[in-house]
């Protein structure tokens, strides 16, 4: 996602200041007269409203294109000002909210082969669709925008252009805000955030509900569920807010087959999504203006956990066996003697007393049951550190197999042996890290191909009994530091770093809806552990020392445990 810059003061410099030269290739400077920003008390909270001017009389093509791009930053009244730069036909069909391209470097304009045609070339860092789904792009990605003008009644107008708007990276943070909308894991026990980006303007609550009703982002599709059936929609495109009470009026089709349980799950999903706005404390769901009665709580209704914490006790290796590590105290795990295996990279279930580890050759995966008995459950080449999800499945990656990702059921006697989980986007890639989210709906994977590392988050597709069977198309993140491993820091943030026993390693926390944070470098970092939950310390390891993060500094600890990992 674009790195938000220094907030609102930079957002005041909103002008794109695009100077088009009608002959030759020209760069568009990002300076010019500053237009006024009006701050309106929108129903959902304060929103920024940019008030650009409309087209000037007798404006030349350069001024028309420049003014149109500038006006595209003002979404109020369905981009009313931007439409004034279009001819009547385009004004009626152009859709400004379909896509927003966030660009970084100065755009350049190349005159087209035909008269009055131009191509604007942009270095784009991200794209946002009509539902607020952001796609972050690799550095130096480019896009081209073709525009045609015509003279109409003596005035230049834009006659051909693609849907969507363009916004510079400096202005993005002041004009857009990230908001989570919530879905459920397949068991309805966990709330899974789906971060979206919306313009800061009146109608934010309605935009969030409409996005919710249209379903999850592609990387979560079929991996999470919604209580709202297909065909659900707002009765009208508005969510009135009065005295911090939001009324969500839905069409009757939403409730045709609804049970008491599903209505309660719908209400909870709306509460989770809308109560994150400071202006909303109560959400009322109505069926075409008739309040929906929820009735007594259904026995099968669960209060969904948001940012479900993992236990604050880690698992680690001391003296060739498993140890619990909590704060400054360590205690041995009551299991059989595993010293002959030279155990490495242990994992612990977030629910129950089950464990996994690799042997010293990284060719065998062991699990340990709740009786403390260990057994080999998978073999492979250069296996990666296991991760155990809330359903008891143990995950790893095998570099010797055609299908890289492996999942092992909690009970192999009952549910069968190790299962390869196909992911076409990992073909010919080397996987160095896989971690399953606390909600069990998402996999965080670090892979590399041709020397280029990729951090991906992909929804886990499961059968009705919870058996994993595949992955949704991934969402790719682009950290600013080298990466070989990644861990969950919360349900909407991760920490990434590389492993290097001889160099200074810089870790980075990536917030899905906010500014990234770089950690102070640590010489020789080879391990990193973090986990969801309040006040979960972040730990790092070198080959001989253990450190915990205090402020933005690494503090050396006396404990000698290695290969630490939070449950999960």
Coordinates of C-alpha atoms in Angstrom, one line a residue:
X1 CA 0.0 0.0 0.0
X2 CA 1.3 3.5 -0.6
X3 CA 3.4 4.8 2.3
X4 CA 1.4 7.6 3.9
X5 CA 3.5 10.7 4.0
X6 CA 3.4 13.5 6.5
X7 CA -0.3 13.7 6.9
X8 CA -2.6 16.6 6.4
X9 CA -0.1 19.5 5.8
X10 CA 1.2 17.7 2.8
X11 CA -2.3 17.0 1.6
X12 CA -2.9 20.7 1.5
X13 CA -0.6 20.8 -1.5
X14 CA -3.1 18.9 -3.6
X15 CA -2.5 20.4 -7.0
X16 CA -1.1 18.1 -9.5
X17 CA 0.1 21.1 -11.4
X18 CA 0.2 19.2 -14.7
X19 CA 1.8 21.3 -17.4
X20 CA 1.2 19.7 -20.8
X21 CA 3.3 20.8 -23.8
X22 CA 1.5 20.3 -27.0
X23 CA 4.7 19.2 -28.9
X24 CA 7.4 16.9 -27.6
X25 CA 7.5 14.8 -24.4
X26 CA 7.0 16.9 -21.3
X27 CA 7.3 16.3 -17.6
X28 CA 4.4 17.4 -15.4
X29 CA 5.7 19.4 -12.4
X30 CA 4.1 18.9 -9.1
X31 CA 4.0 22.5 -8.0
X32 CA 1.6 25.4 -8.6
X33 CA -0.9 27.6 -6.8
X34 CA -2.4 26.0 -3.7
X35 CA -6.2 25.6 -3.8
X36 CA -8.3 25.9 -0.7
X37 CA -9.3 22.8 1.3
X38 CA -12.7 23.0 2.9
X39 CA -13.2 20.8 6.0
X40 CA -16.8 19.6 6.3
X41 CA -18.4 17.9 9.3
X42 CA -19.5 14.9 7.4
X43 CA -22.0 12.6 9.1
X44 CA -19.4 10.0 9.6
X45 CA -16.8 12.5 10.9
X46 CA -14.7 15.2 9.5
X47 CA -13.9 14.8 5.8
X48 CA -11.6 16.8 3.5
X49 CA -13.3 18.5 0.5
X50 CA -11.1 19.8 -2.3
X51 CA -12.7 22.7 -4.2
X52 CA -11.0 23.0 -7.6
X53 CA -12.1 25.4 -10.2
X54 CA -14.0 24.4 -13.3
X55 CA -12.8 25.0 -16.9
X56 CA -11.9 28.6 -17.8
X57 CA -13.5 30.2 -20.8
X58 CA -11.2 29.8 -23.9
X59 CA -8.9 27.4 -22.0
X60 CA -6.4 25.7 -24.2
X61 CA -6.0 21.8 -24.3
X62 CA -3.2 22.0 -21.8
X63 CA -5.3 23.8 -19.3
X64 CA -8.3 21.5 -19.9
X65 CA -6.3 18.3 -19.2
X66 CA -4.5 20.0 -16.2
X67 CA -7.8 21.1 -14.8
X68 CA -9.5 17.8 -15.3
X69 CA -6.8 15.9 -13.4
X70 CA -6.9 18.4 -10.6
X71 CA -10.7 18.2 -10.4
X72 CA -10.6 14.4 -10.2
X73 CA -9.3 14.8 -6.6
X74 CA -12.7 16.2 -5.7
X75 CA -15.2 13.2 -5.5
X76 CA -18.1 15.2 -4.1
X77 CA -21.4 15.2 -6.1
X78 CA -20.0 12.3 -8.2
X79 CA -17.1 14.3 -9.5
X80 CA -19.3 17.1 -10.6
X81 CA -16.4 19.6 -11.3
X82 CA -14.4 17.0 -13.2
X83 CA -17.3 16.3 -15.5
X84 CA -17.4 20.0 -16.6
X85 CA -14.1 19.3 -18.5
X86 CA -15.8 16.5 -20.5
X87 CA -18.0 16.8 -23.6
X88 CA -21.7 15.9 -23.0
X89 CA -21.3 12.3 -24.1
X90 CA -18.4 11.5 -21.8
X91 CA -19.9 13.5 -19.0
X92 CA -22.8 11.1 -19.0
X93 CA -20.9 7.9 -19.1
X94 CA -17.5 8.5 -17.4
X95 CA -17.2 6.8 -14.0
X96 CA -14.7 8.5 -11.7
X97 CA -15.0 6.1 -8.8
X98 CA -14.3 3.0 -10.8
X99 CA -10.5 3.3 -10.2
X100 CA -8.0 5.6 -8.5
X101 CA -4.4 5.4 -9.6
X102 CA -1.9 6.6 -7.0
X103 CA 1.3 7.8 -8.7
X104 CA 4.7 8.6 -7.4
X105 CA 7.2 10.1 -9.8
X106 CA 6.3 13.0 -12.1
X107 CA 4.0 12.0 -14.9
X108 CA 5.1 12.7 -18.5
X109 CA 3.0 13.5 -21.5
X110 CA 3.6 12.2 -25.0
X111 CA 1.6 13.6 -27.9
X112 CA -0.3 11.0 -29.8
X113 CA 0.0 10.1 -33.4
X114 CA -3.4 11.7 -34.2
X115 CA -4.2 15.3 -33.6
X116 CA -5.4 16.3 -30.1
X117 CA -4.5 13.0 -28.6
X118 CA -2.1 12.6 -25.6
X119 CA -0.7 9.8 -23.5
X120 CA 0.0 10.5 -19.8
X121 CA 2.6 8.1 -18.4
X122 CA 2.5 7.5 -14.7
X123 CA 4.7 5.6 -12.2
X124 CA 2.0 4.0 -10.2
X125 CA 2.4 2.7 -6.6
X126 CA -1.1 1.5 -6.1
X127 CA -4.6 1.2 -7.6
X128 CA -7.9 1.4 -5.7
X129 CA -11.1 0.0 -7.2
X130 CA -14.7 1.1 -6.8
X131 CA -15.1 -1.0 -3.6
X132 CA -12.0 0.4 -2.0
X133 CA -9.8 -2.7 -2.7
X134 CA -6.2 -1.5 -3.0
X135 CA -3.7 -3.3 -5.1
X136 CA -0.1 -2.4 -4.3
X137 CA 2.2 -2.5 -7.2
X138 CA 6.0 -3.3 -7.4
X139 CA 8.3 -0.3 -7.4
X140 CA 8.6 1.5 -10.8
X141 CA 5.4 0.1 -12.2
X142 CA 4.0 2.3 -15.0
X143 CA 0.6 2.9 -16.5
X144 CA -0.5 4.9 -19.5
X145 CA -3.6 7.1 -19.7
X146 CA -4.8 8.0 -23.2
X147 CA -6.9 11.2 -23.6
X148 CA -8.5 12.8 -26.7
X149 CA -9.9 16.3 -26.9
X150 CA -12.2 18.1 -29.3
X151 CA -13.5 21.6 -29.8
X152 CA -17.2 22.0 -29.0
X153 CA -18.9 25.4 -29.5
X154 CA -15.5 27.0 -29.5
X155 CA -14.3 25.4 -26.2
X156 CA -12.0 22.5 -25.8
X157 CA -13.5 19.4 -24.1
X158 CA -12.2 15.9 -23.4
X159 CA -14.0 13.5 -25.7
X160 CA -12.3 10.2 -24.9
X161 CA -10.7 8.9 -21.7
X162 CA -10.8 5.8 -19.5
X163 CA -12.8 5.6 -16.3
X164 CA -11.1 6.6 -13.1
X165 CA -9.0 9.3 -11.6
X166 CA -5.3 9.9 -10.8
X167 CA -3.9 11.2 -7.5
X168 CA -0.3 11.9 -6.4
X169 CA 1.2 10.0 -3.5
X170 CA 1.7 13.2 -1.5
X171 CA -2.0 14.0 -1.5
X172 CA -3.2 10.4 -1.0
X173 CA -3.0 10.3 2.8
X174 CA -5.0 13.5 3.2
X175 CA -7.7 12.4 0.8
X176 CA -8.2 8.7 1.5
X177 CA -8.5 6.7 4.7
X178 CA -8.2 3.0 5.4
X179 CA -11.3 1.4 7.0
X180 CA -11.7 -2.3 7.9
X181 CA -14.9 -4.1 6.8
X182 CA -15.4 -7.4 8.5
X183 CA -16.2 -11.0 7.4
X184 CA -16.2 -14.2 9.4
X185 CA -14.0 -17.3 9.3
X186 CA -15.9 -20.4 8.3
X187 CA -16.8 -21.2 11.9
X188 CA -18.1 -17.7 12.7
X189 CA -15.9 -17.6 15.7
X190 CA -13.4 -15.0 14.3
X191 CA -13.9 -11.6 12.6
X192 CA -11.6 -11.3 9.7
X193 CA -10.7 -7.7 8.7
X194 CA -10.7 -6.7 5.0
X195 CA -9.0 -3.4 4.7
X196 CA -10.4 -0.9 2.2
X197 CA -9.5 2.6 1.2
X198 CA -12.3 5.3 0.8
X199 CA -12.2 9.0 0.1
X200 CA -12.7 11.1 3.2
X201 CA -16.1 12.5 2.4
X202 CA -19.8 12.4 3.3
X203 CA -21.3 9.0 2.5
X204 CA -18.4 7.0 4.0
X205 CA -20.7 4.7 6.0
X206 CA -22.8 3.9 3.0
X207 CA -19.7 3.2 0.9
X208 CA -18.4 0.8 3.6
X209 CA -21.8 -1.1 3.8
X210 CA -22.0 -1.3 0.0
X211 CA -18.5 -2.8 -0.2
X212 CA -19.4 -5.2 2.6
X213 CA -22.5 -6.4 0.8
X214 CA -20.5 -7.0 -2.4
X215 CA -18.3 -9.4 -0.7
X216 CA -14.6 -9.8 0.2
X217 CA -11.5 -8.7 -1.7
X218 CA -10.2 -11.3 -4.2
X219 CA -7.5 -12.5 -1.8
X220 CA -10.2 -13.5 0.7
X221 CA -12.8 -14.8 -1.7
X222 CA -14.2 -18.2 -0.7
X223 CA -11.9 -18.1 2.4
X224 CA -14.2 -16.0 4.5
X225 CA -18.0 -15.9 4.8
X226 CA -20.6 -13.2 5.1
X227 CA -23.9 -13.4 7.0
X228 CA -25.5 -11.4 4.1
X229 CA -26.8 -13.5 1.2
X230 CA -26.1 -12.7 -2.4
X231 CA -28.5 -10.0 -3.6
X232 CA -28.4 -8.0 -0.4
X233 CA -28.2 -4.3 -1.0
X234 CA -29.0 -1.0 0.6
X235 CA -32.6 0.1 -0.1
X236 CA -31.1 3.4 -1.1
X237 CA -27.4 4.4 -1.3
X238 CA -27.3 6.1 2.1
X239 CA -26.7 5.3 5.8
X240 CA -28.2 8.2 7.8
X241 CA -26.5 9.0 11.1
X242 CA -28.2 10.9 13.8
X243 CA -26.9 11.3 17.3
X244 CA -24.3 8.6 16.6
X245 CA -27.1 6.2 15.6
X246 CA -26.6 4.7 12.1
X247 CA -29.6 3.3 10.3
X248 CA -28.8 0.6 7.7
X249 CA -31.9 0.2 5.5
X250 CA -31.6 -3.0 3.4
X251 CA -33.7 -4.4 0.7
X252 CA -36.3 -7.1 1.5
X253 CA -34.4 -9.7 -0.5
X254 CA -31.8 -9.6 2.3
X255 CA -34.2 -11.2 4.8
X256 CA -36.3 -13.6 2.6
X257 CA -34.6 -16.7 3.9
X258 CA -33.0 -15.2 7.0
X259 CA -33.2 -17.1 10.3
X260 CA -32.9 -15.6 13.7
X261 CA -29.3 -16.7 13.8
X262 CA -28.4 -15.2 10.5
X263 CA -30.0 -11.9 11.4
X264 CA -28.0 -11.7 14.5
X265 CA -24.8 -12.5 12.5
X266 CA -25.7 -9.8 10.1
X267 CA -26.2 -7.3 12.9
X268 CA -22.8 -8.2 14.4
X269 CA -21.1 -7.9 11.0
X270 CA -22.5 -4.4 10.6
X271 CA -21.6 -3.5 14.2
X272 CA -18.0 -4.6 13.6
X273 CA -17.7 -2.7 10.4
X274 CA -19.4 0.6 11.3
X275 CA -18.6 1.1 15.0
X276 CA -15.0 1.6 14.0
X277 CA -16.1 5.1 12.8
X278 CA -15.9 7.6 15.7
X279 CA -19.2 9.1 14.8
X280 CA -21.2 5.8 15.2
X281 CA -22.0 4.1 18.5
X282 CA -25.3 2.3 17.6
X283 CA -26.2 0.5 14.4
X284 CA -29.9 -0.2 13.6
X285 CA -30.7 -2.6 10.8
X286 CA -34.0 -2.1 9.0
X287 CA -35.9 -4.0 6.3
X288 CA -37.1 -1.3 3.9
X289 CA -37.6 1.1 6.8
X290 CA -39.0 -1.5 9.2
X291 CA -36.7 -2.2 12.1
X292 CA -35.4 -5.8 12.1
X293 CA -36.2 -7.7 15.3
X294 CA -33.3 -9.9 16.4
X295 CA -35.0 -11.9 19.2
X296 CA -33.2 -13.7 22.0
X297 CA -29.6 -14.7 21.3
X298 CA -29.5 -17.9 19.3
X299 CA -27.6 -20.8 21.0
X300 CA -25.4 -21.1 18.0
X301 CA -24.5 -17.4 17.9
X302 CA -20.9 -16.6 18.8
X303 CA -19.4 -13.2 19.6
X304 CA -16.8 -13.0 17.0
X305 CA -13.3 -12.3 18.2
X306 CA -11.5 -9.3 16.7
X307 CA -7.7 -9.5 16.7
X308 CA -7.9 -12.8 18.6
X309 CA -4.8 -13.0 20.8
X310 CA -2.4 -15.9 20.9
X311 CA -1.2 -17.1 24.3
X312 CA 1.7 -14.9 25.6
X313 CA 3.8 -18.0 26.2
X314 CA 6.3 -18.8 23.5
X315 CA 7.8 -22.2 22.5
X316 CA 11.6 -22.5 22.1
X317 CA 14.5 -24.9 22.2
X318 CA 16.8 -25.3 25.3
X319 CA 19.1 -28.3 25.7
X320 CA 17.7 -30.2 22.7
X321 CA 14.1 -30.2 23.9
X322 CA 11.1 -27.9 23.9
X323 CA 10.7 -25.2 26.5
X324 CA 8.0 -22.6 27.3
X325 CA 9.3 -19.1 27.5
X326 CA 7.2 -16.4 29.2
X327 CA 8.8 -13.2 30.1
X328 CA 12.0 -14.0 32.0
X329 CA 10.8 -17.5 33.0
X330 CA 11.4 -20.7 31.1
X331 CA 10.0 -24.2 31.9
X332 CA 10.4 -27.6 30.2
X333 CA 7.6 -29.0 28.1
X334 CA 6.5 -32.5 29.4
X335 CA 7.3 -34.5 26.2
X336 CA 9.3 -37.6 25.3
X337 CA 13.1 -37.3 24.8
X338 CA 13.6 -35.7 21.3
X339 CA 17.3 -34.8 21.7
X340 CA 18.3 -37.4 19.1
X341 CA 16.5 -35.5 16.4
X342 CA 18.4 -32.2 17.1
X343 CA 15.1 -30.3 17.1
X344 CA 14.7 -26.9 15.3
X345 CA 12.1 -24.3 14.6
X346 CA 9.3 -25.5 17.0
X347 CA 5.6 -24.5 16.7
X348 CA 2.8 -24.6 19.3
X349 CA -0.9 -24.8 18.7
X350 CA -2.9 -21.7 19.7
X351 CA -5.5 -24.0 21.2
X352 CA -4.4 -27.0 23.3
X353 CA -1.1 -28.7 24.0
X354 CA 0.2 -29.8 20.6
X355 CA 3.5 -29.0 19.1
X356 CA 5.6 -29.5 16.0
X357 CA 9.3 -29.2 15.1
X358 CA 11.8 -30.0 12.4
X359 CA 14.9 -32.1 12.8
X360 CA 18.4 -30.7 12.5
X361 CA 18.6 -31.7 8.8
X362 CA 15.3 -29.9 8.0
X363 CA 14.1 -33.0 6.2
X364 CA 11.6 -34.3 8.7
X365 CA 8.5 -32.7 10.3
X366 CA 7.5 -34.0 13.7
X367 CA 4.3 -33.4 15.7
X368 CA 3.8 -33.9 19.4
X369 CA 0.4 -34.9 20.7
X370 CA -1.2 -33.8 23.9
X371 CA 0.3 -36.9 25.6
X372 CA 3.8 -35.7 24.8
X373 CA 4.5 -38.4 22.2
X374 CA 6.3 -37.3 19.0
X375 CA 6.2 -38.9 15.5
X376 CA 7.2 -38.1 12.0
X377 CA 4.3 -36.8 9.9
X378 CA 6.1 -35.5 6.8
X379 CA 9.5 -35.6 5.0
X380 CA 11.0 -33.3 2.4
X381 CA 13.8 -31.1 1.4
X382 CA 14.7 -27.9 3.3
X383 CA 11.4 -27.8 5.1
X384 CA 10.4 -24.4 6.5
X385 CA 9.4 -23.6 10.1
X386 CA 5.9 -25.2 10.8
X387 CA 2.8 -23.2 11.7
X388 CA -0.2 -24.7 13.5
X389 CA -3.6 -23.2 12.9
X390 CA -6.6 -23.0 15.2
X391 CA -8.1 -26.2 13.5
X392 CA -5.0 -28.2 14.4
X393 CA -3.5 -28.4 10.9
X394 CA 0.3 -28.1 10.8
X395 CA 1.7 -26.2 7.8
X396 CA 5.2 -26.2 6.2
X397 CA 6.8 -25.9 2.8
X398 CA 8.9 -28.5 1.0
X399 CA 11.5 -27.4 -1.5
X400 CA 11.9 -30.9 -2.9
X401 CA 8.2 -31.2 -4.0
X402 CA 6.4 -29.9 -7.0
X403 CA 3.7 -28.6 -4.8
X404 CA 5.5 -26.5 -2.2
X405 CA 2.9 -26.1 0.6
X406 CA 2.1 -29.1 2.9
X407 CA -0.6 -29.4 5.5
X408 CA -0.8 -32.2 8.1
X409 CA -4.1 -32.9 10.0
X410 CA -4.1 -33.0 13.8
X411 CA -5.1 -36.7 13.7
X412 CA -3.4 -38.4 10.8
X413 CA -5.0 -41.8 11.7
X414 CA -8.5 -40.3 11.4
X415 CA -8.0 -37.7 8.7
X416 CA -5.2 -39.1 6.6
X417 CA -1.6 -38.1 6.0
X418 CA 0.1 -35.0 4.8
X419 CA -1.7 -33.1 2.0
X420 CA -0.1 -30.9 -0.7
X421 CA -1.9 -27.6 -1.1
X422 CA -1.7 -26.3 -4.6
X423 CA -0.8 -22.7 -5.3
X424 CA 0.0 -21.9 -9.0
X425 CA 1.5 -18.6 -8.1
X426 CA 4.2 -20.3 -6.1
X427 CA 5.3 -22.5 -9.0
X428 CA 9.1 -22.3 -9.5
X429 CA 9.4 -20.2 -6.3
X430 CA 11.3 -20.9 -3.1
X431 CA 9.3 -20.5 0.0
X432 CA 11.2 -19.3 3.1
X433 CA 8.3 -18.7 5.5
X434 CA 4.7 -19.5 6.1
X435 CA 2.5 -18.4 9.0
X436 CA -1.2 -19.0 9.4
X437 CA -3.3 -16.1 10.9
X438 CA -5.0 -16.6 14.3
X439 CA -8.4 -16.7 12.6
X440 CA -7.2 -19.6 10.4
X441 CA -8.5 -17.9 7.2
X442 CA -5.2 -16.4 5.9
X443 CA -1.7 -17.6 5.1
X444 CA 1.3 -15.2 5.2
X445 CA 3.9 -16.5 2.8
X446 CA 7.4 -15.2 1.9
X447 CA 8.7 -16.6 -1.4
X448 CA 11.5 -15.7 -3.9
X449 CA 11.8 -16.2 -7.6
X450 CA 14.8 -15.3 -9.7
X451 CA 16.3 -13.5 -6.7
X452 CA 13.2 -11.3 -6.1
X453 CA 11.4 -11.8 -2.7
X454 CA 7.6 -11.5 -2.4
X455 CA 5.4 -11.2 0.7
X456 CA 1.9 -12.5 0.0
X457 CA -1.3 -13.0 2.0
X458 CA -3.7 -15.5 0.6
X459 CA -7.1 -16.7 1.9
X460 CA -7.1 -20.4 2.7
X461 CA -9.8 -22.4 0.9
X462 CA -11.3 -25.2 3.0
X463 CA -13.9 -27.9 2.7
X464 CA -17.0 -27.9 4.9
X465 CA -15.1 -30.0 7.5
X466 CA -12.2 -27.5 7.7
X467 CA -9.8 -29.5 5.5
X468 CA -7.6 -27.1 3.5
X469 CA -7.7 -27.5 -0.3
X470 CA -6.2 -24.5 -1.8
X471 CA -5.5 -20.7 -1.8
X472 CA -7.3 -17.7 -3.1
X473 CA -5.4 -15.3 -5.5
X474 CA -2.8 -13.6 -3.3
X475 CA -2.4 -10.0 -2.2
X476 CA 1.2 -9.0 -2.6
X477 CA 2.9 -6.6 -0.3
X478 CA 6.1 -4.7 -1.1
X479 CA 8.3 -4.0 2.0
X480 CA 11.1 -1.5 1.8
X481 CA 13.6 -4.0 3.5
X482 CA 15.0 -7.3 2.4
X483 CA 12.7 -10.2 3.6
X484 CA 13.1 -13.9 4.2
X485 CA 10.5 -14.3 6.9
X486 CA 7.3 -12.7 8.1
X487 CA 5.2 -13.1 11.3
X488 CA 1.7 -11.9 12.2
X489 CA 1.8 -8.9 14.6
X490 CA -2.0 -8.5 14.7
X491 CA -4.9 -9.4 12.5
X492 CA -4.1 -6.4 10.3
X493 CA -0.3 -6.0 10.6
X494 CA 2.8 -8.1 10.0
X495 CA 6.5 -7.8 10.7
X496 CA 9.0 -8.8 8.1
X497 CA 12.8 -9.2 8.1
X498 CA 15.7 -11.1 6.5
X499 CA 17.9 -13.6 8.3
X500 CA 21.6 -12.8 8.1
X501 CA 24.1 -14.0 10.8
X502 CA 26.8 -11.5 9.7
X503 CA 25.0 -8.3 8.6
X504 CA 22.8 -5.6 10.2
X505 CA 19.2 -6.6 9.7
X506 CA 16.4 -4.1 9.6
X507 CA 12.9 -5.4 10.4
X508 CA 9.7 -3.6 9.3
X509 CA 6.2 -3.6 10.6
X510 CA 3.6 -3.3 7.8
X511 CA 0.2 -2.0 8.9
X512 CA -2.4 -2.9 6.2
X513 CA -4.1 0.4 6.7
X514 CA -1.4 2.8 7.9
X515 CA 2.2 3.9 7.9
X516 CA 5.0 1.3 8.0
X517 CA 7.5 1.3 10.8
X518 CA 11.1 0.3 10.5
X519 CA 12.9 -1.2 13.5
X520 CA 16.4 -0.3 14.6
X521 CA 18.8 -2.6 12.8
X522 CA 20.2 -5.6 14.7
X523 CA 23.6 -7.1 13.8
X524 CA 23.3 -10.8 12.9
X525 CA 19.5 -11.2 13.3
X526 CA 18.5 -14.8 12.4
X527 CA 15.2 -15.1 14.2
X528 CA 12.1 -13.0 14.8
X529 CA 8.9 -13.7 16.8
X530 CA 5.7 -11.7 17.3
X531 CA 2.1 -12.5 17.9
X532 CA -1.4 -10.9 18.0
X533 CA -2.6 -9.6 21.3
X534 CA -2.1 -6.7 23.6
X535 CA 1.4 -6.1 24.8
X536 CA 2.9 -9.1 23.1
X537 CA 6.6 -8.3 23.0
X538 CA 8.6 -8.7 19.8
X539 CA 11.7 -10.9 20.1
X540 CA 14.7 -11.2 17.8
X541 CA 17.6 -13.6 17.9
X542 CA 21.2 -13.7 16.8
X543 CA 23.2 -16.9 16.7
X544 CA 24.1 -16.6 20.4
X545 CA 21.8 -14.0 21.9
X546 CA 18.1 -13.3 22.5
X547 CA 16.7 -9.7 22.3
X548 CA 13.4 -8.1 23.1
X549 CA 12.2 -4.8 21.6
X550 CA 11.9 -1.9 24.1
X551 CA 10.7 1.2 22.4
X552 CA 12.6 1.1 19.2
X553 CA 15.7 -0.5 20.7
X554 CA 16.7 -4.1 21.1
X555 CA 17.4 -5.1 24.7
X556 CA 19.6 -8.2 25.3
X557 CA 18.1 -10.9 27.5
X558 CA 19.9 -13.4 29.7
X559 CA 17.8 -16.4 28.6
X560 CA 19.5 -18.9 26.3
X561 CA 16.4 -20.2 24.5
X562 CA 16.6 -20.3 20.7
X563 CA 14.1 -20.6 17.8
X564 CA 11.4 -18.8 19.7
X565 CA 7.9 -18.7 18.3
X566 CA 4.5 -17.5 19.6
X567 CA 1.6 -20.1 19.2
X568 CA 0.2 -20.4 15.7

